[in-house]
C-alpha atoms as one frame of an Amber mdcrd trajectory, in Angstrom:
protein
  -0.266   0.379  -0.025   1.089   3.901  -0.996   3.048   5.978   2.465  -0.338
   7.517   2.840  -0.343   9.932   6.669  -3.380   8.929   8.046  -3.654  12.459
  10.041  -4.499  13.595   5.732  -6.998  11.393   4.401 -10.655  11.814   4.117
 -12.350   9.373   3.712 -15.962   8.366   3.164 -18.118  11.370   3.789 -15.623
  13.393   3.942 -14.610  13.368   0.039 -16.039  16.579  -1.089 -14.334  16.160
  -4.832 -16.083  15.159  -7.975 -15.494  14.044 -10.108 -12.322  10.876  -8.840
 -10.176   8.584 -10.334 -10.930   5.264  -8.615  -8.583   2.104  -7.985 -10.825
  -0.869  -6.617  -9.025  -3.581  -3.266  -7.900  -5.404  -5.721  -5.708  -2.719
  -7.671  -7.657  -2.206 -11.339  -8.191   1.054 -12.106 -12.541   1.547 -12.153
 -11.944   4.135 -13.785 -13.183   8.193 -13.642 -16.615   8.456 -11.687 -18.587
  10.112  -9.551 -18.575  10.336  -6.220 -21.462   8.935  -4.915 -20.578   5.709
  -8.511 -17.324   5.816  -5.864 -19.116   5.592  -2.768 -21.714   2.482  -3.860
 -18.511   0.975  -5.037 -17.551   0.848  -1.880 -20.473  -0.233   0.588 -20.718
  -3.362  -2.188 -17.275  -4.317  -1.444 -18.220  -3.716   3.090 -15.353  -1.160
   2.259 -14.105   2.363   2.678 -13.507   4.744   0.085 -10.303   6.648   0.840
  -8.447   9.256  -0.496  -4.463   8.365  -1.479  -3.269  11.618  -4.362  -5.980
  14.984  -3.630  -3.792  16.755  -5.782  -4.128  14.516  -8.882  -6.869  16.149
 -10.702  -9.446  14.527 -10.986  -7.924  12.953  -7.181  -7.114   9.872  -6.552
  -9.000   7.793  -3.997  -8.585   4.078  -3.616 -11.729   1.072  -1.864 -10.160
  -0.379   1.498 -10.210  -1.349   5.028  -9.416   1.839   6.607  -9.013   1.110
   9.582  -7.079  -2.210   9.141  -4.256   0.176   7.222  -3.995   2.621  10.145
  -3.857  -0.307  12.552  -1.344  -1.159   9.688   0.605   1.902   9.864   1.313
   1.903  13.670   2.313  -1.595  14.020   4.918  -0.245  11.080   6.008   3.061
  12.563   6.345   1.117  16.347   8.451  -1.027  14.768  10.511   1.536  13.730
  10.555   3.447  16.575  12.022  -0.181  18.578  14.735  -0.493  16.234
């Protein structure tokens, strides 16, 4: 997964820009979708829509389990600090 800081992430309803380029949970490009279509795709997969590249035009969003992503980030940070 890309190196993203969780503090800067916009997730689900926090995303305001439409349309967005969407990447699925299995890293396949779904193309440029409206925000409603992207949210529907994330909900149908029971996952979150996370903005990973807000400065791109259109912004890039990825469908992922955001809670699991934050947990893994925290684990990596703790491992790096313990060395």
